[in-house]
Tab-separated table of C-alpha atoms in Angstrom:
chain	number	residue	atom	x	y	z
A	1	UNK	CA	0.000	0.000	0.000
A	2	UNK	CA	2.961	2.655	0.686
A	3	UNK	CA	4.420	1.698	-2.443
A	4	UNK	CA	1.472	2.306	-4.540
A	5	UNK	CA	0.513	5.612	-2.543
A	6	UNK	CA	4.356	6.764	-3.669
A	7	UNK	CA	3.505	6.200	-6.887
A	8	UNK	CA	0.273	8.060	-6.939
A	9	UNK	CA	2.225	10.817	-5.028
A	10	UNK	CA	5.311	10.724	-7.391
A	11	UNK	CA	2.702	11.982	-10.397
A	12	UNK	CA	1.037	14.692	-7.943
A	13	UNK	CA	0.499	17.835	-9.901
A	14	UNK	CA	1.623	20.069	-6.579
A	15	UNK	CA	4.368	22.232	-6.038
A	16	UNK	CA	7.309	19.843	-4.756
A	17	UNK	CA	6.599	21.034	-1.175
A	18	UNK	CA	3.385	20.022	-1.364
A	19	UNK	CA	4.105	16.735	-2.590
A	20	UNK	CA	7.104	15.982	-0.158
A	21	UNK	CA	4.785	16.819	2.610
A	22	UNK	CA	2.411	14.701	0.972
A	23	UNK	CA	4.940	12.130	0.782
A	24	UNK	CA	6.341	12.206	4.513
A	25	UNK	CA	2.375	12.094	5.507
A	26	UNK	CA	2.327	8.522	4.039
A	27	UNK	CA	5.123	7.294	5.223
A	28	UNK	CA	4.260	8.761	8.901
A	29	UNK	CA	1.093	7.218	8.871
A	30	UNK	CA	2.619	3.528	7.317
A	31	UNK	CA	5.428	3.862	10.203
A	32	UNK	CA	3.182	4.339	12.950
A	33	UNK	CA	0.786	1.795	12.113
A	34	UNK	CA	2.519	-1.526	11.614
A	35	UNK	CA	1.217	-4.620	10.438
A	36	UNK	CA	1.631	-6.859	13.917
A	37	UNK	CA	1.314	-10.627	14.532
A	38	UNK	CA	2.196	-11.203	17.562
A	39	UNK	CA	2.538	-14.995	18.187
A	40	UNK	CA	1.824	-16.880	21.993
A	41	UNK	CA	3.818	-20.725	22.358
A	42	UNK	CA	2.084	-22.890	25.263
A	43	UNK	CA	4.924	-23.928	27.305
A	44	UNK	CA	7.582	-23.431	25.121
A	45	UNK	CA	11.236	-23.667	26.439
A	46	UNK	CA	13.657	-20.560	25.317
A	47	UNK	CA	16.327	-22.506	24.200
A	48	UNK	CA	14.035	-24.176	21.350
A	49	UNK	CA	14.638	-21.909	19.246
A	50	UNK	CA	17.840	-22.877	18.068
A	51	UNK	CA	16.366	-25.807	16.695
A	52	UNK	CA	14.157	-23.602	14.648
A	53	UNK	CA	16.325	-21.643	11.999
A	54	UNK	CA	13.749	-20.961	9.427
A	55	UNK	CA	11.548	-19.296	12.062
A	56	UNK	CA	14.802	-17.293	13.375
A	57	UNK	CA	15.199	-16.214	10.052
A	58	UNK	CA	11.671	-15.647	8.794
A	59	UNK	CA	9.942	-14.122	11.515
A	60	UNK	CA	12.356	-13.061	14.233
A	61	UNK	CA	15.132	-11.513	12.678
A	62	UNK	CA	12.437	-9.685	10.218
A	63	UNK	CA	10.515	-9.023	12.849
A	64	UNK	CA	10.819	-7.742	16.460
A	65	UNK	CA	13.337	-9.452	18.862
A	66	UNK	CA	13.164	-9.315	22.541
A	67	UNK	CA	16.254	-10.516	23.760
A	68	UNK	CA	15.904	-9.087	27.785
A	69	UNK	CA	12.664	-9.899	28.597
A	70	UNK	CA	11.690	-10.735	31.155
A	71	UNK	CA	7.929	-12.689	32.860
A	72	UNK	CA	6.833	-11.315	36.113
A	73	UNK	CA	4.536	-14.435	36.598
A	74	UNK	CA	5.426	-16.865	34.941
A	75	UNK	CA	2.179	-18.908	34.788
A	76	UNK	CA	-0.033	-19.416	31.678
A	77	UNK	CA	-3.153	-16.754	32.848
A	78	UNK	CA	-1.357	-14.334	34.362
A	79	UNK	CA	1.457	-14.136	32.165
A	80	UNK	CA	-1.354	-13.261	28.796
A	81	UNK	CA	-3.326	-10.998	31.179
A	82	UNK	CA	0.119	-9.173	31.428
A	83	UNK	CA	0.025	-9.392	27.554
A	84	UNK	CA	-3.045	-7.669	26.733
A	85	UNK	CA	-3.394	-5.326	29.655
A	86	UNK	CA	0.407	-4.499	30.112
A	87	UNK	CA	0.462	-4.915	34.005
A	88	UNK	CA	1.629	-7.100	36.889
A	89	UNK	CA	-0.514	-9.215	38.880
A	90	UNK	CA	-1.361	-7.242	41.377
A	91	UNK	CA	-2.666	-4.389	39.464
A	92	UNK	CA	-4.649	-6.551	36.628
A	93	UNK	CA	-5.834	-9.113	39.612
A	94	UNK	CA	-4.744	-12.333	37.802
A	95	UNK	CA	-2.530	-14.493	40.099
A	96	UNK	CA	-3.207	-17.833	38.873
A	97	UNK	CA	-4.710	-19.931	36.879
A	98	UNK	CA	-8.137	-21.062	38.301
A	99	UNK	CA	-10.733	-18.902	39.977
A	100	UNK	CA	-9.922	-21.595	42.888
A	101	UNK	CA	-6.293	-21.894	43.094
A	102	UNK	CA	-6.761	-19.607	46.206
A	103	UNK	CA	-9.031	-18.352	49.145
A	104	UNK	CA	-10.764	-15.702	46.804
A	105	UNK	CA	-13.165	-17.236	44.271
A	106	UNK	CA	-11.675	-14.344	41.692
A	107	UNK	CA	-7.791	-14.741	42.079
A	108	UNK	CA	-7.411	-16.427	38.701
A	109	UNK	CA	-8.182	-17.829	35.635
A	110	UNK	CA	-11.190	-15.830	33.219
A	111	UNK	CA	-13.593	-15.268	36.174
A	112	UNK	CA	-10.642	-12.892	37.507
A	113	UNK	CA	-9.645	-11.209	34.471
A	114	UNK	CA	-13.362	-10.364	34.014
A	115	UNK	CA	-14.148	-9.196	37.296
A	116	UNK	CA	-11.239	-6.770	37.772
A	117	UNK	CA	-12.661	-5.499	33.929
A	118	UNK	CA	-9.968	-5.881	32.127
A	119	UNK	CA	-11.740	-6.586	28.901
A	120	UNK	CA	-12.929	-2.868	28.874
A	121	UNK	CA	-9.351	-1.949	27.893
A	122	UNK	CA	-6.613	-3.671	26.494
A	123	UNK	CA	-4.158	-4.188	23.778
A	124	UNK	CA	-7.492	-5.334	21.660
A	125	UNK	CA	-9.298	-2.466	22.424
A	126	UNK	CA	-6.928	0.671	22.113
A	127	UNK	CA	-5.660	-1.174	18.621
A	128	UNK	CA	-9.141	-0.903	17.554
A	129	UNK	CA	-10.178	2.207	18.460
A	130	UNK	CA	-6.969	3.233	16.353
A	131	UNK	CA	-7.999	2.057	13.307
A	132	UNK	CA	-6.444	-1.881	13.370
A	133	UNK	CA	-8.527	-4.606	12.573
A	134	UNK	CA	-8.071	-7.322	15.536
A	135	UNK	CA	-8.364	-10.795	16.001
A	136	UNK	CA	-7.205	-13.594	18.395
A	137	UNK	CA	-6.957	-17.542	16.938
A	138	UNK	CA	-6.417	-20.429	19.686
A	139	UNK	CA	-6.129	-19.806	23.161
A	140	UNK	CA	-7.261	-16.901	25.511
A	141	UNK	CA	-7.239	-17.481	28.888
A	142	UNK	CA	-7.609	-20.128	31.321
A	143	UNK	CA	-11.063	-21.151	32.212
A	144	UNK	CA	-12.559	-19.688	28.831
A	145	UNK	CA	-15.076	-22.812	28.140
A	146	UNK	CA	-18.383	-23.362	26.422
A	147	UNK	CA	-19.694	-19.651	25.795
A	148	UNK	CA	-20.169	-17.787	22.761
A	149	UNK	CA	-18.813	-14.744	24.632
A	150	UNK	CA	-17.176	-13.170	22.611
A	151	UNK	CA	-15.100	-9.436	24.290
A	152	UNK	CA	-15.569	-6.612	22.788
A	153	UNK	CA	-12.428	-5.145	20.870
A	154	UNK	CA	-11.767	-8.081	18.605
A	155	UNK	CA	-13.118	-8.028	14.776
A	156	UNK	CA	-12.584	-11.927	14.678
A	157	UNK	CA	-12.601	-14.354	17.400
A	158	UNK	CA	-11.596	-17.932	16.821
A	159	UNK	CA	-10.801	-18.829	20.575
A	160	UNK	CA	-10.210	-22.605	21.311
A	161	UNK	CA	-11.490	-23.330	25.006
A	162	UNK	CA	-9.495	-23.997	27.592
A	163	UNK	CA	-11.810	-26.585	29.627
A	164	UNK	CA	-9.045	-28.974	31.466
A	165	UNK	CA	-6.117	-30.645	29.449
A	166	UNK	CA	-5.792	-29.019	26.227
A	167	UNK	CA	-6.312	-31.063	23.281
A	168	UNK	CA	-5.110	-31.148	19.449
A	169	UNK	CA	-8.288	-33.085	18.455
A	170	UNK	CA	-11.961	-33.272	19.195
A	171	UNK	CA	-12.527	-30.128	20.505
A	172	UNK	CA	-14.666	-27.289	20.605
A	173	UNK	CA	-13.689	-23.405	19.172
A	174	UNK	CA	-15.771	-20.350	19.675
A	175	UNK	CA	-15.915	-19.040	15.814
A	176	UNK	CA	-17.482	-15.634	15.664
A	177	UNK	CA	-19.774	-16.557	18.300
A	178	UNK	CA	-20.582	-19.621	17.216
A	179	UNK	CA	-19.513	-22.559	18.923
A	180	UNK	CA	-18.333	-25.536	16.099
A	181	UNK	CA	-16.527	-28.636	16.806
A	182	UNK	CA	-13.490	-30.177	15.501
A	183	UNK	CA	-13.483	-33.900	15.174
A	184	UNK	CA	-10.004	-36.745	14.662
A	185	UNK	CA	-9.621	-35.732	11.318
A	186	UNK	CA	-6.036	-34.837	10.072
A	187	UNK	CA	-7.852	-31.639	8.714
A	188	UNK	CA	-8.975	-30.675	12.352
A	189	UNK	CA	-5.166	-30.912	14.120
A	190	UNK	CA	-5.604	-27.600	16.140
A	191	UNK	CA	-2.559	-26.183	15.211
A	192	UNK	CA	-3.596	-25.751	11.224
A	193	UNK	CA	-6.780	-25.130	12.087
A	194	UNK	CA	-5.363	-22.005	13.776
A	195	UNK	CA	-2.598	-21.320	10.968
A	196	UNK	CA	-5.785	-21.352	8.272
A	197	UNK	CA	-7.905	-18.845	10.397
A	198	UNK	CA	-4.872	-16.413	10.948
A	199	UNK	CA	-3.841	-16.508	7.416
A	200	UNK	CA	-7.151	-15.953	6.200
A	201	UNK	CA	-7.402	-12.990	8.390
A	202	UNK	CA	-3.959	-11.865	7.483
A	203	UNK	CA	-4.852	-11.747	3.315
A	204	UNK	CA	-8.312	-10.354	4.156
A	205	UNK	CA	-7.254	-7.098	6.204
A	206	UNK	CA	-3.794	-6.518	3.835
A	207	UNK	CA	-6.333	-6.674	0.753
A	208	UNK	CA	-8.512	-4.211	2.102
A	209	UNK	CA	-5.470	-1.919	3.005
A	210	UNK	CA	-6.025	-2.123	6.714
A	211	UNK	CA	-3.386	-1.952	9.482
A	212	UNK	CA	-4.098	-5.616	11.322
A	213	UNK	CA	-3.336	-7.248	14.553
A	214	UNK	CA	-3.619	-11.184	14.697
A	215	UNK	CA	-2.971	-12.614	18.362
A	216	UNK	CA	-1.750	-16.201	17.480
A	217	UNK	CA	-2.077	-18.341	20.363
A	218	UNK	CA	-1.536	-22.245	19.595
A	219	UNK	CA	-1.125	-24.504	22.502
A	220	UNK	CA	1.312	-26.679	21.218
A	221	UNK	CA	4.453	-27.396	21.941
A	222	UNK	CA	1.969	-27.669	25.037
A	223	UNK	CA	1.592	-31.774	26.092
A	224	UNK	CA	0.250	-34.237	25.549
């Protein structure tokens, strides 16, 4: 898209001040709204990845690398409530993994993340209101089962439940809403179910020349 706006701005009938600040405009407005997929392992040791050379070369080193980061709690809910809403533990309210891991009945899990309203605002939400198209394939949080809930700040929603041990066949996926079920067919592994989704989403949003975010959360390498 910034290469064909150049081109339409390269034949601009303006003065050449008005088409270099024509010019700069565009490429503002491409740098400051960046394509993102931001991808979520289950489980995943660090030291993987140098097993994985095409994805170091592919994604990482194209991408965004991280290099001293750090997880202030490093359990599975916690840890993505810390992802979308950018704070610890004890300012999102998420310290574990199930609503009864603890004395209180909303110290983890969904139930928590819900009650201390952190769906009102989040990485979802602000990307949306600034123009990105959003959407989240495979996991969300723990304890996110059998709803069609779907939280508001996401344009598509394909969230696999997390009811128990996870599963890479015969399971359930909230699609839009709609809950559908994936059977023991090689076509149903969860992990290319997920891959088709996000790529679909991926070609839809470049084609119409929006700015996208895809939250790609698989569960695997996660056992069994």
């Amino acid at each position: 898209a910034l290469a064909v706006e150049l081109l339409f701005f390269g034949s601009y009938a303006g003065t050449t001040d008005d088409m270099n600040k024509a010019q700069a405009q565009t490429v503002a407005t491409a740098a400051a709204q960046p394509n993102i997929v931001f991808i979520v392992t289950d489980d995943m040791r660090k030291d993987d990845m140098k097993y994985m050379p095409k994805t170091q070369s592919l994604i990482r080193e194209q991408g965004m690398g991280f290099r001293n980061a750090f997880v202030s709690n490093a359990l599975c809910c916690p840890a993505r409530a810390t992802i979308m809403r950018g704070q610890y533990s004890h300012n999102n309210g998420v310290w574990s993994n199930s609503s009864t891991d603890s004395t209180s009945t909303t110290s983890g899990g969904w139930q928590a993340y819900q009650d201390n309203d952190n769906e009102a605002d989040n990485v979802a939400t602000r990307l949306d209101a600034a123009g990105y198209r959003t959407g989240l394939f495979g996991k969300y949080m723990n304890g996110y089962a059998n709803t069609a809930f779907q939280p508001r700040g996401w344009d598509r929603w394909f969230a696999t439940f997390s009811d128990g041990d996870p599963h890479y066949f015969n399971y359930d996926v909230n699609d839009q809403g709609t809950i559908r079920h994936f059977g023991t067919n090689d076509s149903d592994y969860k992990t290319d179910v997920i891959s088709t989704h996000t790529n679909a989403f991926i070609s839809n949003s470049a084609e119409a020349g929006t700015p996208f975010f895809a939250y790609v959360a698989p569960i695997a390498p996660h056992e069994p």
